[in-house]
PDB file of C-alpha atoms and ligand atoms in Angstrom:
ATOM      1  CA  UNK H   1      64.242 -89.505   2.825  1.00  0.00           C
ATOM      2  CA  UNK H   2      66.623 -91.804   0.970  1.00  0.00           C
ATOM      3  CA  UNK H   3      65.139 -94.757  -0.848  1.00  0.00           C
ATOM      4  CA  UNK H   4      67.030 -98.038  -0.692  1.00  0.00           C
ATOM      5  CA  UNK H   5      66.665-100.116  -3.819  1.00  0.00           C
ATOM      6  CA  UNK H   6      66.796-103.893  -3.901  1.00  0.00           C
ATOM      7  CA  UNK H   7      69.035-105.421  -6.615  1.00  0.00           C
ATOM      8  CA  UNK H   8      66.083-106.142  -8.944  1.00  0.00           C
ATOM      9  CA  UNK H   9      64.812-102.612  -8.539  1.00  0.00           C
ATOM     10  CA  UNK H  10      68.152-101.107  -9.494  1.00  0.00           C
ATOM     11  CA  UNK H  11      67.984-102.913 -12.818  1.00  0.00           C
ATOM     12  CA  UNK H  12      64.394-101.817 -13.309  1.00  0.00           C
ATOM     13  CA  UNK H  13      65.254 -98.223 -12.422  1.00  0.00           C
ATOM     14  CA  UNK H  14      68.182 -98.176 -14.825  1.00  0.00           C
ATOM     15  CA  UNK H  15      66.165 -99.278 -17.840  1.00  0.00           C
ATOM     16  CA  UNK H  16      63.585 -96.995 -19.414  1.00  0.00           C
ATOM     17  CA  UNK H  17      59.968 -97.661 -18.437  1.00  0.00           C
ATOM     18  CA  UNK H  18      57.918 -99.959 -20.672  1.00  0.00           C
ATOM     19  CA  UNK H  19      56.124 -97.786 -23.224  1.00  0.00           C
ATOM     20  CA  UNK H  20      52.966 -99.877 -23.318  1.00  0.00           C
ATOM     21  CA  UNK H  21      50.699-101.659 -20.896  1.00  0.00           C
ATOM     22  CA  UNK H  22      48.041-103.652 -22.723  1.00  0.00           C
ATOM     23  CA  UNK H  23      44.613-104.224 -21.170  1.00  0.00           C
ATOM     24  CA  UNK H  24      43.728-107.754 -20.008  1.00  0.00           C
ATOM     25  CA  UNK H  25      41.424-109.952 -22.116  1.00  0.00           C
ATOM     26  CA  UNK H  26      38.751-109.717 -19.418  1.00  0.00           C
ATOM     27  CA  UNK H  27      38.848-105.910 -19.309  1.00  0.00           C
ATOM     28  CA  UNK H  28      35.108-105.509 -19.817  1.00  0.00           C
ATOM     29  CA  UNK H  29      34.230-108.000 -17.071  1.00  0.00           C
ATOM     30  CA  UNK H  30      36.518-106.088 -14.707  1.00  0.00           C
ATOM     31  CA  UNK H  31      34.743-102.867 -15.641  1.00  0.00           C
ATOM     32  CA  UNK H  32      31.304-104.432 -15.157  1.00  0.00           C
ATOM     33  CA  UNK H  33      32.107-105.927 -11.737  1.00  0.00           C
ATOM     34  CA  UNK H  34      33.682-102.721 -10.564  1.00  0.00           C
ATOM     35  CA  UNK H  35      30.699-100.638 -11.725  1.00  0.00           C
ATOM     36  CA  UNK H  36      28.299-102.992  -9.926  1.00  0.00           C
ATOM     37  CA  UNK H  37      30.289-102.578  -6.728  1.00  0.00           C
ATOM     38  CA  UNK H  38      30.500 -98.792  -7.095  1.00  0.00           C
ATOM     39  CA  UNK H  39      26.750 -98.576  -7.762  1.00  0.00           C
ATOM     40  CA  UNK H  40      25.869 -99.637  -4.197  1.00  0.00           C
ATOM     41  CA  UNK H  41      24.744 -96.491  -2.413  1.00  0.00           C
ATOM     42  CA  UNK H  42      25.875 -94.247  -5.293  1.00  0.00           C
ATOM     43  CA  UNK H  43      23.621 -91.302  -6.293  1.00  0.00           C
ATOM     44  CA  UNK H  44      23.898 -92.460  -9.920  1.00  0.00           C
ATOM     45  CA  UNK H  45      23.399 -96.156  -9.143  1.00  0.00           C
ATOM     46  CA  UNK H  46      20.932 -96.807 -11.992  1.00  0.00           C
ATOM     47  CA  UNK H  47      23.257 -95.339 -14.575  1.00  0.00           C
ATOM     48  CA  UNK H  48      26.274 -97.258 -13.261  1.00  0.00           C
ATOM     49  CA  UNK H  49      24.292-100.533 -13.319  1.00  0.00           C
ATOM     50  CA  UNK H  50      23.120 -99.830 -16.850  1.00  0.00           C
ATOM     51  CA  UNK H  51      26.707 -99.339 -17.987  1.00  0.00           C
ATOM     52  CA  UNK H  52      27.724-102.490 -16.083  1.00  0.00           C
ATOM     53  CA  UNK H  53      25.165-104.462 -18.126  1.00  0.00           C
ATOM     54  CA  UNK H  54      26.610-102.987 -21.275  1.00  0.00           C
ATOM     55  CA  UNK H  55      30.145-103.932 -20.204  1.00  0.00           C
ATOM     56  CA  UNK H  56      29.036-107.549 -19.672  1.00  0.00           C
ATOM     57  CA  UNK H  57      27.672-107.529 -23.240  1.00  0.00           C
ATOM     58  CA  UNK H  58      31.000-106.068 -24.404  1.00  0.00           C
ATOM     59  CA  UNK H  59      32.895-108.937 -22.766  1.00  0.00           C
ATOM     60  CA  UNK H  60      30.638-111.508 -24.421  1.00  0.00           C
ATOM     61  CA  UNK H  61      31.462-109.913 -27.751  1.00  0.00           C
ATOM     62  CA  UNK H  62      35.166-109.788 -26.912  1.00  0.00           C
ATOM     63  CA  UNK H  63      35.072-113.535 -26.170  1.00  0.00           C
ATOM     64  CA  UNK H  64      32.922-114.294 -29.236  1.00  0.00           C
ATOM     65  CA  UNK H  65      34.014-111.775 -31.876  1.00  0.00           C
ATOM     66  CA  UNK H  66      32.361-111.674 -35.310  1.00  0.00           C
ATOM     67  CA  UNK H  67      34.420-113.780 -37.684  1.00  0.00           C
ATOM     68  CA  UNK H  68      36.792-112.123 -40.152  1.00  0.00           C
ATOM     69  CA  UNK H  69      36.246-108.666 -38.698  1.00  0.00           C
ATOM     70  CA  UNK H  70      39.884-107.508 -38.799  1.00  0.00           C
ATOM     71  CA  UNK H  71      41.438-104.517 -40.575  1.00  0.00           C
ATOM     72  CA  UNK H  72      43.537-105.181 -43.676  1.00  0.00           C
ATOM     73  CA  UNK H  73      46.929-106.644 -42.523  1.00  0.00           C
ATOM     74  CA  UNK H  74      48.840-104.781 -45.242  1.00  0.00           C
ATOM     75  CA  UNK H  75      47.511-101.490 -43.940  1.00  0.00           C
ATOM     76  CA  UNK H  76      48.544-102.423 -40.389  1.00  0.00           C
ATOM     77  CA  UNK H  77      52.048-103.241 -41.635  1.00  0.00           C
ATOM     78  CA  UNK H  78      52.398 -99.960 -43.555  1.00  0.00           C
ATOM     79  CA  UNK H  79      51.158 -97.834 -40.652  1.00  0.00           C
ATOM     80  CA  UNK H  80      53.639 -99.424 -38.254  1.00  0.00           C
ATOM     81  CA  UNK H  81      56.441 -99.019 -40.785  1.00  0.00           C
ATOM     82  CA  UNK H  82      55.703 -95.288 -40.985  1.00  0.00           C
ATOM     83  CA  UNK H  83      55.188 -94.803 -37.228  1.00  0.00           C
ATOM     84  CA  UNK H  84      51.459 -94.124 -37.581  1.00  0.00           C
ATOM     85  CA  UNK H  85      48.711 -95.526 -35.341  1.00  0.00           C
ATOM     86  CA  UNK H  86      47.813 -98.829 -37.067  1.00  0.00           C
ATOM     87  CA  UNK H  87      44.174 -98.714 -35.934  1.00  0.00           C
ATOM     88  CA  UNK H  88      43.646 -95.008 -36.707  1.00  0.00           C
ATOM     89  CA  UNK H  89      40.092 -94.366 -35.550  1.00  0.00           C
ATOM     90  CA  UNK H  90      39.406 -91.439 -37.868  1.00  0.00           C
ATOM     91  CA  UNK H  91      39.923 -93.601 -40.958  1.00  0.00           C
ATOM     92  CA  UNK H  92      38.842 -97.091 -39.813  1.00  0.00           C
ATOM     93  CA  UNK H  93      35.538 -95.739 -38.507  1.00  0.00           C
ATOM     94  CA  UNK H  94      34.673 -94.810 -42.100  1.00  0.00           C
ATOM     95  CA  UNK H  95      35.008 -98.439 -43.193  1.00  0.00           C
ATOM     96  CA  UNK H  96      32.617-101.340 -42.688  1.00  0.00           C
ATOM     97  CA  UNK H  97      35.002-103.438 -40.615  1.00  0.00           C
ATOM     98  CA  UNK H  98      33.554-102.437 -37.202  1.00  0.00           C
ATOM     99  CA  UNK H  99      29.869-102.727 -38.167  1.00  0.00           C
ATOM    100  CA  UNK H 100      29.624-106.490 -37.354  1.00  0.00           C
ATOM    101  CA  UNK H 101      30.641-105.638 -33.772  1.00  0.00           C
ATOM    102  CA  UNK H 102      27.716-103.227 -33.410  1.00  0.00           C
ATOM    103  CA  UNK H 103      25.335-105.737 -34.967  1.00  0.00           C
ATOM    104  CA  UNK H 104      26.515-108.468 -32.575  1.00  0.00           C
ATOM    105  CA  UNK H 105      26.306-106.160 -29.555  1.00  0.00           C
ATOM    106  CA  UNK H 106      22.761-105.111 -30.427  1.00  0.00           C
ATOM    107  CA  UNK H 107      21.800-108.773 -30.773  1.00  0.00           C
ATOM    108  CA  UNK H 108      23.314-109.682 -27.434  1.00  0.00           C
ATOM    109  CA  UNK H 109      22.310-106.709 -25.300  1.00  0.00           C
ATOM    110  CA  UNK H 110      18.864-106.932 -23.698  1.00  0.00           C
ATOM    111  CA  UNK H 111      17.633-103.432 -22.841  1.00  0.00           C
ATOM    112  CA  UNK H 112      15.215-102.976 -19.936  1.00  0.00           C
ATOM    113  CA  UNK H 113      11.702-103.054 -21.511  1.00  0.00           C
ATOM    114  CA  UNK H 114       9.777 -99.822 -22.167  1.00  0.00           C
ATOM    115  CA  UNK H 115      12.772 -97.645 -21.421  1.00  0.00           C
ATOM    116  CA  UNK H 116      14.584 -94.865 -23.232  1.00  0.00           C
ATOM    117  CA  UNK H 117      17.369 -97.391 -23.592  1.00  0.00           C
ATOM    118  CA  UNK H 118      15.080 -99.722 -25.515  1.00  0.00           C
ATOM    119  CA  UNK H 119      14.288 -96.893 -27.940  1.00  0.00           C
ATOM    120  CA  UNK H 120      17.970 -96.121 -28.437  1.00  0.00           C
ATOM    121  CA  UNK H 121      18.748 -99.762 -29.194  1.00  0.00           C
ATOM    122  CA  UNK H 122      15.797 -99.936 -31.619  1.00  0.00           C
ATOM    123  CA  UNK H 123      17.032 -96.789 -33.385  1.00  0.00           C
ATOM    124  CA  UNK H 124      20.475 -98.313 -33.850  1.00  0.00           C
ATOM    125  CA  UNK H 125      19.014-101.642 -35.025  1.00  0.00           C
ATOM    126  CA  UNK H 126      16.952 -99.822 -37.645  1.00  0.00           C
ATOM    127  CA  UNK H 127      19.661 -97.483 -38.961  1.00  0.00           C
ATOM    128  CA  UNK H 128      21.434 -98.115 -42.267  1.00  0.00           C
ATOM    129  CA  UNK H 129      25.242 -98.517 -42.402  1.00  0.00           C
ATOM    130  CA  UNK H 130      25.759 -95.029 -43.851  1.00  0.00           C
ATOM    131  CA  UNK H 131      23.944 -93.382 -40.971  1.00  0.00           C
ATOM    132  CA  UNK H 132      25.676 -95.596 -38.380  1.00  0.00           C
ATOM    133  CA  UNK H 133      29.036 -94.569 -39.799  1.00  0.00           C
ATOM    134  CA  UNK H 134      28.110 -90.877 -39.763  1.00  0.00           C
ATOM    135  CA  UNK H 135      27.158 -91.176 -36.080  1.00  0.00           C
ATOM    136  CA  UNK H 136      30.315 -93.132 -35.259  1.00  0.00           C
ATOM    137  CA  UNK H 137      32.512 -90.572 -37.045  1.00  0.00           C
ATOM    138  CA  UNK H 138      30.884 -87.841 -34.935  1.00  0.00           C
ATOM    139  CA  UNK H 139      31.437 -89.855 -31.752  1.00  0.00           C
ATOM    140  CA  UNK H 140      35.125 -90.646 -32.253  1.00  0.00           C
ATOM    141  CA  UNK H 141      35.833 -87.052 -33.270  1.00  0.00           C
ATOM    142  CA  UNK H 142      34.122 -85.707 -30.128  1.00  0.00           C
ATOM    143  CA  UNK H 143      31.276 -83.978 -31.978  1.00  0.00           C
ATOM    144  CA  UNK H 144      28.537 -85.095 -29.647  1.00  0.00           C
ATOM    145  CA  UNK H 145      26.020 -82.611 -31.019  1.00  0.00           C
ATOM    146  CA  UNK H 146      26.055 -84.518 -34.336  1.00  0.00           C
ATOM    147  CA  UNK H 147      24.393 -87.662 -32.987  1.00  0.00           C
ATOM    148  CA  UNK H 148      21.425 -88.455 -30.731  1.00  0.00           C
ATOM    149  CA  UNK H 149      22.680 -88.415 -27.136  1.00  0.00           C
ATOM    150  CA  UNK H 150      20.861 -91.624 -26.175  1.00  0.00           C
ATOM    151  CA  UNK H 151      22.825 -93.636 -28.763  1.00  0.00           C
ATOM    152  CA  UNK H 152      26.265 -92.722 -27.430  1.00  0.00           C
ATOM    153  CA  UNK H 153      26.815 -95.527 -24.860  1.00  0.00           C
ATOM    154  CA  UNK H 154      25.743 -98.300 -27.266  1.00  0.00           C
ATOM    155  CA  UNK H 155      27.665 -97.049 -30.245  1.00  0.00           C
ATOM    156  CA  UNK H 156      30.657 -96.285 -28.003  1.00  0.00           C
ATOM    157  CA  UNK H 157      30.505 -99.773 -26.473  1.00  0.00           C
ATOM    158  CA  UNK H 158      30.557-101.489 -29.877  1.00  0.00           C
ATOM    159  CA  UNK H 159      33.450 -99.343 -31.107  1.00  0.00           C
ATOM    160  CA  UNK H 160      35.443-100.041 -27.935  1.00  0.00           C
ATOM    161  CA  UNK H 161      35.140-103.812 -28.376  1.00  0.00           C
ATOM    162  CA  UNK H 162      36.107-103.682 -32.052  1.00  0.00           C
ATOM    163  CA  UNK H 163      39.222-101.631 -31.342  1.00  0.00           C
ATOM    164  CA  UNK H 164      40.244-103.576 -28.198  1.00  0.00           C
ATOM    165  CA  UNK H 165      39.767-106.825 -30.110  1.00  0.00           C
ATOM    166  CA  UNK H 166      42.054-105.661 -32.895  1.00  0.00           C
ATOM    167  CA  UNK H 167      44.617-104.341 -30.420  1.00  0.00           C
ATOM    168  CA  UNK H 168      44.791-107.588 -28.446  1.00  0.00           C
ATOM    169  CA  UNK H 169      44.554-109.950 -31.445  1.00  0.00           C
ATOM    170  CA  UNK H 170      47.340-108.394 -33.517  1.00  0.00           C
ATOM    171  CA  UNK H 171      50.692-109.999 -32.661  1.00  0.00           C
ATOM    172  CA  UNK H 172      54.017-108.129 -32.484  1.00  0.00           C
ATOM    173  CA  UNK H 173      52.578-104.641 -32.659  1.00  0.00           C
ATOM    174  CA  UNK H 174      55.174-101.902 -32.909  1.00  0.00           C
ATOM    175  CA  UNK H 175      53.649 -98.691 -31.707  1.00  0.00           C
ATOM    176  CA  UNK H 176      55.155 -95.222 -31.832  1.00  0.00           C
ATOM    177  CA  UNK H 177      54.313 -92.192 -29.694  1.00  0.00           C
ATOM    178  CA  UNK H 178      51.601 -89.983 -31.113  1.00  0.00           C
ATOM    179  CA  UNK H 179      51.958 -86.284 -31.976  1.00  0.00           C
ATOM    180  CA  UNK H 180      50.536 -85.349 -28.598  1.00  0.00           C
ATOM    181  CA  UNK H 181      51.100 -86.935 -25.175  1.00  0.00           C
ATOM    182  CA  UNK H 182      47.355 -87.469 -24.850  1.00  0.00           C
ATOM    183  CA  UNK H 183      47.020 -89.381 -28.146  1.00  0.00           C
ATOM    184  CA  UNK H 184      46.825 -93.189 -28.230  1.00  0.00           C
ATOM    185  CA  UNK H 185      49.725 -94.758 -30.166  1.00  0.00           C
ATOM    186  CA  UNK H 186      47.501 -97.626 -31.337  1.00  0.00           C
ATOM    187  CA  UNK H 187      44.416 -95.782 -32.609  1.00  0.00           C
ATOM    188  CA  UNK H 188      45.128 -92.049 -32.311  1.00  0.00           C
ATOM    189  CA  UNK H 189      42.160 -91.425 -29.993  1.00  0.00           C
ATOM    190  CA  UNK H 190      42.437 -89.159 -26.949  1.00  0.00           C
ATOM    191  CA  UNK H 191      43.096 -90.588 -23.486  1.00  0.00           C
ATOM    192  CA  UNK H 192      40.123 -91.149 -21.181  1.00  0.00           C
ATOM    193  CA  UNK H 193      42.149 -90.921 -17.936  1.00  0.00           C
ATOM    194  CA  UNK H 194      45.531 -91.768 -16.439  1.00  0.00           C
ATOM    195  CA  UNK H 195      46.498 -94.614 -14.112  1.00  0.00           C
ATOM    196  CA  UNK H 196      49.428 -94.499 -11.680  1.00  0.00           C
ATOM    197  CA  UNK H 197      50.409 -98.168 -11.551  1.00  0.00           C
ATOM    198  CA  UNK H 198      51.794 -99.756  -8.419  1.00  0.00           C
ATOM    199  CA  UNK H 199      53.311-103.152  -9.073  1.00  0.00           C
ATOM    200  CA  UNK H 200      56.529-104.641 -10.421  1.00  0.00           C
ATOM    201  CA  UNK H 201      58.235-102.907 -13.307  1.00  0.00           C
ATOM    202  CA  UNK H 202      55.320-100.481 -13.656  1.00  0.00           C
ATOM    203  CA  UNK H 203      55.444 -99.280 -10.039  1.00  0.00           C
ATOM    204  CA  UNK H 204      54.896 -95.531  -9.722  1.00  0.00           C
ATOM    205  CA  UNK H 205      54.622 -94.970 -13.475  1.00  0.00           C
ATOM    206  CA  UNK H 206      51.797 -93.101 -15.155  1.00  0.00           C
ATOM    207  CA  UNK H 207      49.988 -94.681 -18.085  1.00  0.00           C
ATOM    208  CA  UNK H 208      47.250 -92.961 -20.036  1.00  0.00           C
ATOM    209  CA  UNK H 209      44.272 -95.141 -20.954  1.00  0.00           C
ATOM    210  CA  UNK H 210      42.822 -94.843 -24.451  1.00  0.00           C
ATOM    211  CA  UNK H 211      39.148 -93.871 -24.580  1.00  0.00           C
ATOM    212  CA  UNK H 212      38.585 -96.214 -27.534  1.00  0.00           C
ATOM    213  CA  UNK H 213      40.910 -99.251 -27.593  1.00  0.00           C
ATOM    214  CA  UNK H 214      41.985 -99.237 -23.889  1.00  0.00           C
ATOM    215  CA  UNK H 215      45.683 -99.402 -24.827  1.00  0.00           C
ATOM    216  CA  UNK H 216      47.829 -97.764 -22.132  1.00  0.00           C
ATOM    217  CA  UNK H 217      50.964 -95.750 -22.872  1.00  0.00           C
ATOM    218  CA  UNK H 218      53.592 -94.300 -20.575  1.00  0.00           C
ATOM    219  CA  UNK H 219      53.706 -90.546 -19.945  1.00  0.00           C
ATOM    220  CA  UNK H 220      55.940 -88.994 -17.256  1.00  0.00           C
ATOM    221  CA  UNK H 221      54.140 -87.708 -14.182  1.00  0.00           C
ATOM    222  CA  UNK H 222      53.612 -84.095 -13.104  1.00  0.00           C
ATOM    223  CA  UNK H 223      53.297 -82.791 -16.630  1.00  0.00           C
ATOM    224  CA  UNK H 224      50.111 -81.555 -18.270  1.00  0.00           C
ATOM    225  CA  UNK H 225      49.370 -84.029 -21.069  1.00  0.00           C
ATOM    226  CA  UNK H 226      47.705 -81.271 -23.110  1.00  0.00           C
ATOM    227  CA  UNK H 227      50.158 -78.349 -23.038  1.00  0.00           C
ATOM    228  CA  UNK H 228      53.199 -80.245 -21.630  1.00  0.00           C
ATOM    229  CA  UNK H 229      53.813 -77.679 -18.865  1.00  0.00           C
ATOM    230  CA  UNK H 230      54.501 -78.641 -15.257  1.00  0.00           C
ATOM    231  CA  UNK H 231      54.102 -75.213 -13.711  1.00  0.00           C
ATOM    232  CA  UNK H 232      51.371 -74.748 -11.143  1.00  0.00           C
ATOM    233  CA  UNK H 233      49.711 -78.153 -11.597  1.00  0.00           C
ATOM    234  CA  UNK H 234      47.224 -78.907  -8.860  1.00  0.00           C
ATOM    235  CA  UNK H 235      45.713 -82.196  -7.760  1.00  0.00           C
ATOM    236  CA  UNK H 236      42.063 -81.980  -6.859  1.00  0.00           C
ATOM    237  CA  UNK H 237      40.054 -84.784  -5.250  1.00  0.00           C
ATOM    238  CA  UNK H 238      36.711 -85.285  -3.576  1.00  0.00           C
ATOM    239  CA  UNK H 239      36.314 -84.374   0.034  1.00  0.00           C
ATOM    240  CA  UNK H 240      36.280 -87.872   1.452  1.00  0.00           C
ATOM    241  CA  UNK H 241      36.461 -89.009   5.061  1.00  0.00           C
ATOM    242  CA  UNK H 242      38.185 -92.243   4.098  1.00  0.00           C
ATOM    243  CA  UNK H 243      41.203 -90.724   2.371  1.00  0.00           C
ATOM    244  CA  UNK H 244      43.523 -87.822   3.052  1.00  0.00           C
ATOM    245  CA  UNK H 245      43.847 -85.603  -0.049  1.00  0.00           C
ATOM    246  CA  UNK H 246      47.308 -86.935  -0.845  1.00  0.00           C
ATOM    247  CA  UNK H 247      45.999 -90.507  -0.628  1.00  0.00           C
ATOM    248  CA  UNK H 248      42.796 -90.139  -2.620  1.00  0.00           C
ATOM    249  CA  UNK H 249      42.565 -92.927  -5.218  1.00  0.00           C
ATOM    250  CA  UNK H 250      41.203 -90.483  -7.807  1.00  0.00           C
ATOM    251  CA  UNK H 251      42.628 -87.024  -8.361  1.00  0.00           C
ATOM    252  CA  UNK H 252      42.300 -84.574 -11.212  1.00  0.00           C
ATOM    253  CA  UNK H 253      45.543 -83.079 -12.487  1.00  0.00           C
ATOM    254  CA  UNK H 254      44.486 -79.499 -13.102  1.00  0.00           C
ATOM    255  CA  UNK H 255      46.631 -77.262 -15.322  1.00  0.00           C
ATOM    256  CA  UNK H 256      46.355 -73.482 -14.910  1.00  0.00           C
ATOM    257  CA  UNK H 257      48.379 -73.032 -18.132  1.00  0.00           C
ATOM    258  CA  UNK H 258      45.776 -74.422 -20.542  1.00  0.00           C
ATOM    259  CA  UNK H 259      42.823 -74.546 -18.150  1.00  0.00           C
ATOM    260  CA  UNK H 260      42.388 -78.300 -18.664  1.00  0.00           C
ATOM    261  CA  UNK H 261      42.366 -81.313 -16.399  1.00  0.00           C
ATOM    262  CA  UNK H 262      42.838 -85.061 -16.572  1.00  0.00           C
ATOM    263  CA  UNK H 263      41.626 -87.573 -14.007  1.00  0.00           C
ATOM    264  CA  UNK H 264      44.279 -89.856 -12.518  1.00  0.00           C
ATOM    265  CA  UNK H 265      43.651 -93.157 -10.733  1.00  0.00           C
ATOM    266  CA  UNK H 266      46.208 -94.159  -8.098  1.00  0.00           C
ATOM    267  CA  UNK H 267      46.302 -97.951  -7.809  1.00  0.00           C
ATOM    268  CA  UNK H 268      48.522 -97.656  -4.743  1.00  0.00           C
ATOM    269  CA  UNK H 269      45.511 -96.198  -2.918  1.00  0.00           C
ATOM    270  CA  UNK H 270      42.947 -98.543  -4.458  1.00  0.00           C
ATOM    271  CA  UNK H 271      44.385-101.646  -6.105  1.00  0.00           C
ATOM    272  CA  UNK H 272      40.980-102.656  -7.544  1.00  0.00           C
ATOM    273  CA  UNK H 273      40.371 -99.337  -9.313  1.00  0.00           C
ATOM    274  CA  UNK H 274      39.836 -99.260 -13.074  1.00  0.00           C
ATOM    275  CA  UNK H 275      39.817 -96.165 -15.261  1.00  0.00           C
ATOM    276  CA  UNK H 276      36.426 -96.245 -17.002  1.00  0.00           C
ATOM    277  CA  UNK H 277      34.428 -97.160 -13.894  1.00  0.00           C
ATOM    278  CA  UNK H 278      36.398 -94.689 -11.765  1.00  0.00           C
ATOM    279  CA  UNK H 279      35.645 -91.969 -14.295  1.00  0.00           C
ATOM    280  CA  UNK H 280      31.905 -92.658 -14.535  1.00  0.00           C
ATOM    281  CA  UNK H 281      31.498 -92.859 -10.764  1.00  0.00           C
ATOM    282  CA  UNK H 282      33.207 -89.513 -10.143  1.00  0.00           C
ATOM    283  CA  UNK H 283      31.180 -87.177 -12.344  1.00  0.00           C
ATOM    284  CA  UNK H 284      30.644 -84.895  -9.335  1.00  0.00           C
ATOM    285  CA  UNK H 285      34.290 -83.952  -9.625  1.00  0.00           C
ATOM    286  CA  UNK H 286      33.782 -83.059 -13.306  1.00  0.00           C
ATOM    287  CA  UNK H 287      30.795 -80.880 -12.411  1.00  0.00           C
ATOM    288  CA  UNK H 288      32.817 -79.075  -9.774  1.00  0.00           C
ATOM    289  CA  UNK H 289      35.773 -78.461 -12.097  1.00  0.00           C
ATOM    290  CA  UNK H 290      33.466 -77.381 -14.891  1.00  0.00           C
ATOM    291  CA  UNK H 291      31.882 -74.850 -12.541  1.00  0.00           C
ATOM    292  CA  UNK H 292      35.350 -73.559 -11.771  1.00  0.00           C
ATOM    293  CA  UNK H 293      35.867 -72.984 -15.485  1.00  0.00           C
ATOM    294  CA  UNK H 294      38.143 -75.892 -16.370  1.00  0.00           C
ATOM    295  CA  UNK H 295      37.820 -77.919 -19.556  1.00  0.00           C
ATOM    296  CA  UNK H 296      37.908 -81.669 -19.843  1.00  0.00           C
ATOM    297  CA  UNK H 297      39.429 -82.759 -23.181  1.00  0.00           C
ATOM    298  CA  UNK H 298      39.241 -86.476 -22.190  1.00  0.00           C
ATOM    299  CA  UNK H 299      36.243 -88.333 -23.666  1.00  0.00           C
ATOM    300  CA  UNK H 300      34.413 -91.264 -22.137  1.00  0.00           C
ATOM    301  CA  UNK H 301      32.686 -93.037 -25.026  1.00  0.00           C
ATOM    302  CA  UNK H 302      29.951 -94.459 -22.796  1.00  0.00           C
ATOM    303  CA  UNK H 303      28.795 -91.035 -21.696  1.00  0.00           C
ATOM    304  CA  UNK H 304      27.337 -88.275 -23.817  1.00  0.00           C
ATOM    305  CA  UNK H 305      28.199 -84.743 -22.894  1.00  0.00           C
ATOM    306  CA  UNK H 306      27.646 -81.414 -24.588  1.00  0.00           C
ATOM    307  CA  UNK H 307      31.014 -79.983 -23.796  1.00  0.00           C
ATOM    308  CA  UNK H 308      33.553 -82.667 -24.574  1.00  0.00           C
TER     309      UNK H 308
HETATM  310 FE1   FE U 401      43.556 -96.418 -28.703  1.00  0.00          FE
HETATM  311 FE1   FE U 402      48.085 -77.642 -19.666  1.00  0.00          FE
END
């Protein structure tokens, strides 16, 4: 079927797609509200509500960041000049600059009393900076066996706010594509999921969402972001009475070439969807794909897993 373009659309189609889509300042509130809505009637309701509480604490921190907690501007300038991710997670996580964000989050967040969560928060409050950094290094490099599982969501939450804060508070960022399609141009971390956007100049384009800083970068559709092949890709979704398979708001792009998959969120089919909440509320799909032998390279920093 032929598509008729309006004059504005012809211009948009002729120019190359915008490389970046930055998250909104209220990202963490959006995540929290969405998680609260998804929790109703969900088999993992308690977990989703717990993460929602954490996201509210993240937003408070985003709105009230610790003073002077910014990376060295000269370093940011040099990285951009050389086409490197200015907020490279593997090096910045070794510095002290993110620690005030964790401290502030632990002050703000009120864990439910007498819970495992309370113990995790107490462990983090009592740990020295060297140990906190060792755990954070393990987390951002995907070595989940190197830190206590219960600490992951809280440490991950603090790191996410620090990196999103830096991303959104640094003017005139010039970001360059990473070495791999799945690598964030701002911080070098792997993508958490992809979003097929549906409005204005972004309509129909795929953006990958960073697991750490929430920066979004454009990657063409129908291409495995891990091995860059298009052959044999399949799109797998939940069995769901509400949506036909080709209209499911969440589908995994499964690649037979490298045996990996990436979750995609289709805003056209659910305009309110958001990547982190969509990911955490669809873990049944991960279990099914894992059973079928597929790997998931995409981390979610608020969820500890053995495999990722
Ligand atoms: Fe990033
Ligand atoms: Fe692949």
